[in-house]
């Protein structure tokens, strides 16, 4: 799961009022938490295009949860000047599109419902009694 | 009768496949390349527009803002064989030669065609003979090449590495088999300079399903997937969603055209687990494409965060209609007389049951999702199954926020067809923007509740 995906997802369990953003955590039992950097083609156009549609605070929080592999984002959304600065764009690209959560869990901030991420695919499907 | 105003009339040479899709695909590819305004077509002058089979003509004139832009379009349109700059055309070889002679005799035309440049001593060239719907012997091909020997080429002939390739394209002429479906088009001959060739050789070979590591019974044919991705205007810098990703064929095509890809599927086994250690990611790796964003989710209730709108540039998919793979949505045993509650200890690895998902519901959800999640101008491309006898355009699902821009048919059997529907998200300012979409959704929810 790339952080771009994480930025778009929330917990939709019936009755949950604020299921966003999902916390990224290690799996409860085995404690497995794996993050990889999977190379992706850099496109400054794509980054500039997607920026206005991102929730910056959620991206920042997710990056912090992943630790060293995802450091370098500013606290406030990047300025126009930064979006034309190659060094910054490279960092932004890596964190949004290359850093991949391979194993872990996504946790709803309100209900603590846990969604598993396995082999880089989050399972967002709800149980019968949650819809 | 030549170009009025700006632009230049160039000839697109199409393959004789998916006839209905050829011009819409070009038009979408044109849009993806930033073509200004609508694409203007014209049949070659020797074709009577009212003649039977005229619209099946493999050759179409297009008014291009520039050669360079049209070349970029053709290089991504999978149904285009080549883009040609005609030097002359006629109903047969003799009249075609006369037309080329007349062009060479006219100073203005000579200048427009840049004849001096393309015939100069510095440029190696070759002439390639194409017989549409016919097979010509070497001798017959030579007759055609020699017929154009009056063209004052000063450069040398190079079969291997020519700077310029000239095409003699003959439609329905000598050697054509009259029972061949392809020759039921008005005959004609064109002599033209090649501007660009289509991506068929490169892309169809590369993406051939037969050589793909991970496949399923419903994997979309790679040629059709590329048409779909073109209809969706997939290109670098854009984000494409396939909510029914399956083995990922549609997204592979979107990625081939440069889009960043996201895919959802109800069935985790198909997407993540795959077969024999191969899954959707394996296909992308195989082609050297970036891994797509994948998630397990229900297309009838995508898990997007509240307030997320207009994030996708295109949604391209082949929804599961129950012909080869039935549609499912979440809920399942929830709808039993006594709703099923999952015991606490079983929640963690619980595999939720699903319930059938009807065609109507599936499309309504797809259109709603598209209206909310496409940016203004973004495109929804999807297949709609239809009974040929019963289909009429009135039956096409509509949405207040989406305009139909193309609706092309592919007959599968004598009685069934599938239609590739392309819709475009209206602009925010336009009537039926986001507000209307939300209102339509609320109205439907009320109807269903009642």
mmCIF file of N, CA and C in Angstrom, chain B residues 151-257:
data_model
loop_
_atom_site.group_PDB
_atom_site.id
_atom_site.type_symbol
_atom_site.label_atom_id
_atom_site.label_comp_id
_atom_site.label_asym_id
_atom_site.label_seq_id
_atom_site.Cartn_x
_atom_site.Cartn_y
_atom_site.Cartn_z
ATOM 1 N N UNK B 151 8.588 10.824 -59.928
ATOM 2 C CA UNK B 151 8.843 11.718 -58.783
ATOM 3 C C UNK B 151 10.345 11.963 -58.723
ATOM 4 N N UNK B 152 10.755 13.246 -58.688
ATOM 5 C CA UNK B 152 12.195 13.559 -58.855
ATOM 6 C C UNK B 152 13.043 13.314 -57.612
ATOM 7 N N UNK B 153 13.041 12.061 -57.115
ATOM 8 C CA UNK B 153 13.895 11.749 -55.958
ATOM 9 C C UNK B 153 15.356 11.839 -56.365
ATOM 10 N N UNK B 154 16.138 12.614 -55.607
ATOM 11 C CA UNK B 154 17.576 12.706 -55.890
ATOM 12 C C UNK B 154 18.373 11.828 -54.947
ATOM 13 N N UNK B 155 17.791 11.504 -53.791
ATOM 14 C CA UNK B 155 18.488 10.687 -52.798
ATOM 15 C C UNK B 155 18.533 9.229 -53.225
ATOM 16 N N UNK B 156 19.272 8.442 -52.420
ATOM 17 C CA UNK B 156 19.398 7.029 -52.762
ATOM 18 C C UNK B 156 18.275 6.234 -52.112
ATOM 19 N N UNK B 157 18.058 5.052 -52.654
ATOM 20 C CA UNK B 157 17.074 4.158 -52.077
ATOM 21 C C UNK B 157 17.740 3.391 -50.936
ATOM 22 N N UNK B 158 17.058 3.306 -49.810
ATOM 23 C CA UNK B 158 17.580 2.502 -48.705
ATOM 24 C C UNK B 158 16.442 1.670 -48.132
ATOM 25 N N UNK B 159 16.563 0.356 -48.256
ATOM 26 C CA UNK B 159 15.505 -0.497 -47.746
ATOM 27 C C UNK B 159 15.608 -0.639 -46.230
ATOM 28 N N UNK B 160 16.838 -0.540 -45.705
ATOM 29 C CA UNK B 160 17.064 -0.800 -44.281
ATOM 30 C C UNK B 160 16.829 0.408 -43.392
ATOM 31 N N UNK B 161 17.439 1.536 -43.781
ATOM 32 C CA UNK B 161 17.372 2.701 -42.900
ATOM 33 C C UNK B 161 17.047 3.967 -43.692
ATOM 34 N N UNK B 162 15.860 4.005 -44.273
ATOM 35 C CA UNK B 162 15.509 5.205 -45.050
ATOM 36 C C UNK B 162 15.180 6.381 -44.126
ATOM 37 N N UNK B 163 15.443 7.583 -44.605
ATOM 38 C CA UNK B 163 15.002 8.764 -43.851
ATOM 39 C C UNK B 163 13.502 8.928 -44.022
ATOM 40 N N UNK B 164 13.021 8.614 -45.220
ATOM 41 C CA UNK B 164 11.602 8.790 -45.514
ATOM 42 C C UNK B 164 11.053 7.516 -46.152
ATOM 43 N N UNK B 165 9.821 7.200 -45.766
ATOM 44 C CA UNK B 165 9.146 6.064 -46.379
ATOM 45 C C UNK B 165 7.904 6.593 -47.090
ATOM 46 N N UNK B 166 7.810 6.270 -48.369
ATOM 47 C CA UNK B 166 6.624 6.658 -49.123
ATOM 48 C C UNK B 166 5.737 5.432 -49.283
ATOM 49 N N UNK B 167 4.464 5.624 -49.104
ATOM 50 C CA UNK B 167 3.517 4.516 -49.174
ATOM 51 C C UNK B 167 2.655 4.658 -50.424
ATOM 52 N N UNK B 168 2.500 3.528 -51.122
ATOM 53 C CA UNK B 168 1.468 3.472 -52.162
ATOM 54 C C UNK B 168 0.405 2.540 -51.587
ATOM 55 N N UNK B 169 -0.707 3.105 -51.171
ATOM 56 C CA UNK B 169 -1.762 2.301 -50.565
ATOM 57 C C UNK B 169 -2.883 2.107 -51.573
ATOM 58 N N UNK B 170 -3.195 0.848 -51.821
ATOM 59 C CA UNK B 170 -4.230 0.531 -52.809
ATOM 60 C C UNK B 170 -5.375 -0.158 -52.073
ATOM 61 N N UNK B 171 -6.565 0.347 -52.242
ATOM 62 C CA UNK B 171 -7.727 -0.239 -51.565
ATOM 63 C C UNK B 171 -8.604 -0.949 -52.593
ATOM 64 N N UNK B 172 -8.839 -2.228 -52.355
ATOM 65 C CA UNK B 172 -9.791 -2.976 -53.182
ATOM 66 C C UNK B 172 -9.426 -3.025 -54.660
ATOM 67 N N UNK B 173 -8.154 -3.067 -54.992
ATOM 68 C CA UNK B 173 -7.750 -3.098 -56.395
ATOM 69 C C UNK B 173 -7.488 -4.508 -56.887
ATOM 70 N N UNK B 174 -6.529 -4.603 -57.810
ATOM 71 C CA UNK B 174 -6.137 -5.874 -58.400
ATOM 72 C C UNK B 174 -5.761 -6.889 -57.318
ATOM 73 N N UNK B 175 -6.164 -8.129 -57.499
ATOM 74 C CA UNK B 175 -5.767 -9.176 -56.565
ATOM 75 C C UNK B 175 -6.652 -9.257 -55.343
ATOM 76 N N UNK B 176 -7.610 -8.335 -55.248
ATOM 77 C CA UNK B 176 -8.495 -8.369 -54.080
ATOM 78 C C UNK B 176 -9.488 -9.510 -54.222
ATOM 79 N N UNK B 177 -9.674 -10.228 -53.139
ATOM 80 C CA UNK B 177 -10.630 -11.318 -53.128
ATOM 81 C C UNK B 177 -12.019 -10.744 -52.887
ATOM 82 N N UNK B 178 -12.928 -10.874 -53.892
ATOM 83 C CA UNK B 178 -14.227 -10.194 -53.770
ATOM 84 C C UNK B 178 -15.063 -10.696 -52.584
ATOM 85 N N UNK B 179 -14.743 -11.876 -52.054
ATOM 86 C CA UNK B 179 -15.547 -12.349 -50.928
ATOM 87 C C UNK B 179 -14.969 -11.841 -49.596
ATOM 88 N N UNK B 180 -13.818 -11.188 -49.672
ATOM 89 C CA UNK B 180 -13.209 -10.652 -48.457
ATOM 90 C C UNK B 180 -14.011 -9.449 -47.977
ATOM 91 N N UNK B 181 -14.424 -9.533 -46.723
ATOM 92 C CA UNK B 181 -15.209 -8.459 -46.111
ATOM 93 C C UNK B 181 -14.501 -7.110 -46.260
ATOM 94 N N UNK B 182 -13.158 -7.161 -46.223
ATOM 95 C CA UNK B 182 -12.381 -5.922 -46.207
ATOM 96 C C UNK B 182 -12.459 -5.127 -47.506
ATOM 97 N N UNK B 183 -12.745 -5.830 -48.631
ATOM 98 C CA UNK B 183 -12.728 -5.065 -49.887
ATOM 99 C C UNK B 183 -14.088 -4.468 -50.198
ATOM 100 N N UNK B 184 -15.045 -4.647 -49.309
ATOM 101 C CA UNK B 184 -16.356 -4.031 -49.550
ATOM 102 C C UNK B 184 -16.333 -2.558 -49.156
ATOM 103 N N UNK B 185 -15.304 -1.894 -49.612
ATOM 104 C CA UNK B 185 -15.161 -0.458 -49.391
ATOM 105 C C UNK B 185 -14.783 0.136 -50.735
ATOM 106 N N UNK B 186 -15.100 1.399 -50.943
ATOM 107 C CA UNK B 186 -14.792 1.999 -52.243
ATOM 108 C C UNK B 186 -13.299 1.916 -52.542
ATOM 109 N N UNK B 187 -12.918 1.479 -53.749
ATOM 110 C CA UNK B 187 -11.510 1.326 -54.094
ATOM 111 C C UNK B 187 -10.824 2.678 -54.315
ATOM 112 N N UNK B 188 -9.527 2.676 -54.202
ATOM 113 C CA UNK B 188 -8.765 3.908 -54.422
ATOM 114 C C UNK B 188 -7.278 3.665 -54.241
ATOM 115 N N UNK B 189 -6.465 4.618 -54.713
ATOM 116 C CA UNK B 189 -5.014 4.515 -54.579
ATOM 117 C C UNK B 189 -4.469 5.849 -54.069
ATOM 118 N N UNK B 190 -3.524 5.742 -53.141
ATOM 119 C CA UNK B 190 -2.921 6.930 -52.552
ATOM 120 C C UNK B 190 -1.407 6.809 -52.597
ATOM 121 N N UNK B 191 -0.740 7.914 -52.905
ATOM 122 C CA UNK B 191 0.716 7.971 -52.780
ATOM 123 C C UNK B 191 1.007 9.012 -51.706
ATOM 124 N N UNK B 192 1.755 8.603 -50.672
ATOM 125 C CA UNK B 192 1.889 9.485 -49.514
ATOM 126 C C UNK B 192 3.196 9.265 -48.788
ATOM 127 N N UNK B 193 3.594 10.295 -48.076
ATOM 128 C CA UNK B 193 4.796 10.197 -47.245
ATOM 129 C C UNK B 193 4.390 9.804 -45.833
ATOM 130 N N UNK B 194 5.115 8.849 -45.274
ATOM 131 C CA UNK B 194 4.826 8.412 -43.906
ATOM 132 C C UNK B 194 5.253 9.486 -42.905
ATOM 133 N N UNK B 195 4.295 9.860 -42.049
ATOM 134 C CA UNK B 195 4.606 10.830 -40.992
ATOM 135 C C UNK B 195 4.904 10.088 -39.694
ATOM 136 N N UNK B 196 4.107 9.060 -39.417
ATOM 137 C CA UNK B 196 4.315 8.279 -38.189
ATOM 138 C C UNK B 196 3.647 6.930 -38.367
ATOM 139 N N UNK B 197 4.080 5.954 -37.575
ATOM 140 C CA UNK B 197 3.377 4.672 -37.575
ATOM 141 C C UNK B 197 2.725 4.468 -36.211
ATOM 142 N N UNK B 198 1.644 3.680 -36.215
ATOM 143 C CA UNK B 198 0.920 3.404 -34.980
ATOM 144 C C UNK B 198 1.715 2.478 -34.068
ATOM 145 N N UNK B 199 1.214 2.277 -32.848
ATOM 146 C CA UNK B 199 1.977 1.522 -31.843
ATOM 147 C C UNK B 199 1.702 0.034 -31.864
ATOM 148 N N UNK B 200 1.021 -0.456 -32.906
ATOM 149 C CA UNK B 200 0.571 -1.854 -32.890
ATOM 150 C C UNK B 200 1.714 -2.834 -32.700
ATOM 151 N N UNK B 201 2.735 -2.660 -33.533
ATOM 152 C CA UNK B 201 3.809 -3.626 -33.502
ATOM 153 C C UNK B 201 4.476 -3.675 -32.128
ATOM 154 N N UNK B 202 4.742 -2.481 -31.623
ATOM 155 C CA UNK B 202 5.458 -2.380 -30.348
ATOM 156 C C UNK B 202 4.562 -2.833 -29.192
ATOM 157 N N UNK B 203 3.360 -2.246 -29.077
ATOM 158 C CA UNK B 203 2.531 -2.493 -27.891
ATOM 159 C C UNK B 203 1.816 -3.835 -27.913
ATOM 160 N N UNK B 204 1.264 -4.219 -29.061
ATOM 161 C CA UNK B 204 0.526 -5.490 -29.090
ATOM 162 C C UNK B 204 1.461 -6.659 -28.845
ATOM 163 N N UNK B 205 2.676 -6.556 -29.367
ATOM 164 C CA UNK B 205 3.645 -7.613 -29.122
ATOM 165 C C UNK B 205 4.034 -7.654 -27.654
ATOM 166 N N UNK B 206 4.289 -6.484 -27.105
ATOM 167 C CA UNK B 206 4.744 -6.415 -25.722
ATOM 168 C C UNK B 206 3.668 -6.917 -24.753
ATOM 169 N N UNK B 207 2.414 -6.498 -24.976
ATOM 170 C CA UNK B 207 1.361 -6.794 -24.005
ATOM 171 C C UNK B 207 0.566 -8.065 -24.343
ATOM 172 N N UNK B 208 1.014 -8.811 -25.305
ATOM 173 C CA UNK B 208 0.293 -10.016 -25.728
ATOM 174 C C UNK B 208 -0.098 -10.882 -24.523
ATOM 175 N N UNK B 209 -1.401 -11.161 -24.432
ATOM 176 C CA UNK B 209 -1.902 -11.953 -23.305
ATOM 177 C C UNK B 209 -1.215 -13.307 -23.216
ATOM 178 N N UNK B 210 -0.872 -13.851 -24.403
ATOM 179 C CA UNK B 210 -0.309 -15.196 -24.421
ATOM 180 C C UNK B 210 1.017 -15.271 -23.678
ATOM 181 N N UNK B 211 1.679 -14.142 -23.578
ATOM 182 C CA UNK B 211 2.980 -14.152 -22.908
ATOM 183 C C UNK B 211 2.919 -13.511 -21.524
ATOM 184 N N UNK B 212 1.702 -13.289 -21.021
ATOM 185 C CA UNK B 212 1.590 -12.609 -19.726
ATOM 186 C C UNK B 212 1.664 -13.634 -18.598
ATOM 187 N N UNK B 213 2.423 -13.332 -17.522
ATOM 188 C CA UNK B 213 2.597 -14.339 -16.460
ATOM 189 C C UNK B 213 1.300 -14.713 -15.759
ATOM 190 N N UNK B 214 0.431 -13.737 -15.463
ATOM 191 C CA UNK B 214 -0.740 -14.024 -14.640
ATOM 192 C C UNK B 214 -2.012 -13.660 -15.405
ATOM 193 N N UNK B 215 -2.856 -14.652 -15.617
ATOM 194 C CA UNK B 215 -4.081 -14.465 -16.400
ATOM 195 C C UNK B 215 -5.260 -15.112 -15.687
ATOM 196 N N UNK B 216 -6.446 -14.650 -15.983
ATOM 197 C CA UNK B 216 -7.653 -15.291 -15.479
ATOM 198 C C UNK B 216 -8.587 -15.522 -16.639
ATOM 199 N N UNK B 217 -9.718 -16.217 -16.415
ATOM 200 C CA UNK B 217 -10.640 -16.512 -17.515
ATOM 201 C C UNK B 217 -11.278 -15.264 -18.107
ATOM 202 N N UNK B 218 -11.298 -14.153 -17.356
ATOM 203 C CA UNK B 218 -11.952 -12.951 -17.878
ATOM 204 C C UNK B 218 -10.953 -11.827 -18.167
ATOM 205 N N UNK B 219 -9.676 -12.144 -18.254
ATOM 206 C CA UNK B 219 -8.694 -11.093 -18.556
ATOM 207 C C UNK B 219 -9.053 -10.411 -19.875
ATOM 208 N N UNK B 220 -9.059 -9.089 -19.853
ATOM 209 C CA UNK B 220 -9.427 -8.336 -21.050
ATOM 210 C C UNK B 220 -8.348 -8.485 -22.122
ATOM 211 N N UNK B 221 -8.803 -8.734 -23.335
ATOM 212 C CA UNK B 221 -7.907 -8.812 -24.487
ATOM 213 C C UNK B 221 -7.036 -7.550 -24.540
ATOM 214 N N UNK B 222 -5.744 -7.727 -24.820
ATOM 215 C CA UNK B 222 -4.828 -6.591 -24.702
ATOM 216 C C UNK B 222 -5.106 -5.490 -25.706
ATOM 217 N N UNK B 223 -5.596 -5.851 -26.889
ATOM 218 C CA UNK B 223 -5.903 -4.810 -27.885
ATOM 219 C C UNK B 223 -7.095 -3.970 -27.408
ATOM 220 N N UNK B 224 -8.154 -4.667 -26.937
ATOM 221 C CA UNK B 224 -9.321 -3.933 -26.448
ATOM 222 C C UNK B 224 -8.968 -3.111 -25.213
ATOM 223 N N UNK B 225 -8.124 -3.666 -24.336
ATOM 224 C CA UNK B 225 -7.730 -2.920 -23.135
ATOM 225 C C UNK B 225 -7.029 -1.617 -23.521
ATOM 226 N N UNK B 226 -6.224 -1.661 -24.589
ATOM 227 C CA UNK B 226 -5.539 -0.442 -25.033
ATOM 228 C C UNK B 226 -6.532 0.559 -25.625
ATOM 229 N N UNK B 227 -7.540 0.043 -26.336
ATOM 230 C CA UNK B 227 -8.587 0.942 -26.843
ATOM 231 C C UNK B 227 -9.279 1.620 -25.654
ATOM 232 N N UNK B 228 -9.605 0.806 -24.635
ATOM 233 C CA UNK B 228 -10.282 1.354 -23.450
ATOM 234 C C UNK B 228 -9.427 2.432 -22.775
ATOM 235 N N UNK B 229 -8.138 2.146 -22.632
ATOM 236 C CA UNK B 229 -7.242 3.108 -21.974
ATOM 237 C C UNK B 229 -7.139 4.386 -22.801
ATOM 238 N N UNK B 230 -7.183 4.241 -24.126
ATOM 239 C CA UNK B 230 -7.176 5.436 -24.970
ATOM 240 C C UNK B 230 -8.477 6.208 -24.820
ATOM 241 N N UNK B 231 -9.608 5.487 -24.774
ATOM 242 C CA UNK B 231 -10.895 6.166 -24.590
ATOM 243 C C UNK B 231 -10.899 6.929 -23.272
ATOM 244 N N UNK B 232 -10.176 6.396 -22.276
ATOM 245 C CA UNK B 232 -10.079 7.070 -20.986
ATOM 246 C C UNK B 232 -9.043 8.187 -20.962
ATOM 247 N N UNK B 233 -8.386 8.440 -22.091
ATOM 248 C CA UNK B 233 -7.342 9.475 -22.189
ATOM 249 C C UNK B 233 -6.249 9.261 -21.147
ATOM 250 N N UNK B 234 -5.930 8.000 -20.837
ATOM 251 C CA UNK B 234 -4.857 7.704 -19.885
ATOM 252 C C UNK B 234 -3.551 8.248 -20.448
ATOM 253 N N UNK B 235 -2.802 8.923 -19.633
ATOM 254 C CA UNK B 235 -1.526 9.489 -20.099
ATOM 255 C C UNK B 235 -0.648 9.821 -18.896
ATOM 256 N N UNK B 236 0.644 10.112 -19.125
ATOM 257 C CA UNK B 236 1.510 10.441 -17.996
ATOM 258 C C UNK B 236 0.934 11.596 -17.184
ATOM 259 N N UNK B 237 1.108 11.515 -15.873
ATOM 260 C CA UNK B 237 0.631 12.593 -15.007
ATOM 261 C C UNK B 237 -0.812 12.439 -14.573
ATOM 262 N N UNK B 238 -1.465 11.341 -14.951
ATOM 263 C CA UNK B 238 -2.869 11.164 -14.576
ATOM 264 C C UNK B 238 -3.046 9.898 -13.742
ATOM 265 N N UNK B 239 -4.195 9.837 -13.046
ATOM 266 C CA UNK B 239 -4.498 8.717 -12.166
ATOM 267 C C UNK B 239 -5.739 7.984 -12.688
ATOM 268 N N UNK B 240 -5.591 6.663 -12.880
ATOM 269 C CA UNK B 240 -6.684 5.845 -13.412
ATOM 270 C C UNK B 240 -7.123 4.823 -12.369
ATOM 271 N N UNK B 241 -8.439 4.623 -12.262
ATOM 272 C CA UNK B 241 -8.979 3.614 -11.351
ATOM 273 C C UNK B 241 -9.706 2.532 -12.140
ATOM 274 N N UNK B 242 -9.462 1.279 -11.777
ATOM 275 C CA UNK B 242 -10.312 0.188 -12.233
ATOM 276 C C UNK B 242 -10.892 -0.484 -10.989
ATOM 277 N N UNK B 243 -12.178 -0.241 -10.709
ATOM 278 C CA UNK B 243 -12.761 -0.810 -9.484
ATOM 279 C C UNK B 243 -13.024 -2.314 -9.584
ATOM 280 N N UNK B 244 -12.868 -2.878 -10.780
ATOM 281 C CA UNK B 244 -13.034 -4.337 -10.958
ATOM 282 C C UNK B 244 -11.743 -4.873 -11.569
ATOM 283 N N UNK B 245 -10.650 -4.747 -10.845
ATOM 284 C CA UNK B 245 -9.336 -4.888 -11.472
ATOM 285 C C UNK B 245 -9.005 -6.317 -11.918
ATOM 286 N N UNK B 246 -9.522 -7.325 -11.209
ATOM 287 C CA UNK B 246 -9.268 -8.708 -11.619
ATOM 288 C C UNK B 246 -7.787 -8.989 -11.771
ATOM 289 N N UNK B 247 -7.396 -9.499 -12.930
ATOM 290 C CA UNK B 247 -5.975 -9.808 -13.136
ATOM 291 C C UNK B 247 -5.197 -8.583 -13.654
ATOM 292 N N UNK B 248 -5.878 -7.448 -13.767
ATOM 293 C CA UNK B 248 -5.175 -6.200 -14.040
ATOM 294 C C UNK B 248 -4.973 -5.834 -15.501
ATOM 295 N N UNK B 249 -5.662 -6.530 -16.419
ATOM 296 C CA UNK B 249 -5.398 -6.267 -17.859
ATOM 297 C C UNK B 249 -5.678 -4.832 -18.270
ATOM 298 N N UNK B 250 -6.762 -4.266 -17.744
ATOM 299 C CA UNK B 250 -7.114 -2.904 -18.150
ATOM 300 C C UNK B 250 -6.076 -1.925 -17.619
ATOM 301 N N UNK B 251 -5.630 -2.157 -16.381
ATOM 302 C CA UNK B 251 -4.639 -1.244 -15.800
ATOM 303 C C UNK B 251 -3.277 -1.380 -16.477
ATOM 304 N N UNK B 252 -2.942 -2.573 -16.943
ATOM 305 C CA UNK B 252 -1.681 -2.742 -17.668
ATOM 306 C C UNK B 252 -1.688 -1.827 -18.898
ATOM 307 N N UNK B 253 -2.819 -1.770 -19.584
ATOM 308 C CA UNK B 253 -2.934 -0.906 -20.766
ATOM 309 C C UNK B 253 -2.858 0.564 -20.365
ATOM 310 N N UNK B 254 -3.524 0.914 -19.261
ATOM 311 C CA UNK B 254 -3.490 2.312 -18.782
ATOM 312 C C UNK B 254 -2.050 2.693 -18.433
ATOM 313 N N UNK B 255 -1.337 1.762 -17.805
ATOM 314 C CA UNK B 255 0.057 2.031 -17.437
ATOM 315 C C UNK B 255 0.932 2.129 -18.682
ATOM 316 N N UNK B 256 0.614 1.331 -19.707
ATOM 317 C CA UNK B 256 1.385 1.388 -20.953
ATOM 318 C C UNK B 256 1.266 2.775 -21.579
ATOM 319 N N UNK B 257 0.128 3.452 -21.352
ATOM 320 C CA UNK B 257 -0.054 4.803 -21.881
ATOM 321 C C UNK B 257 0.413 5.854 -20.876
#
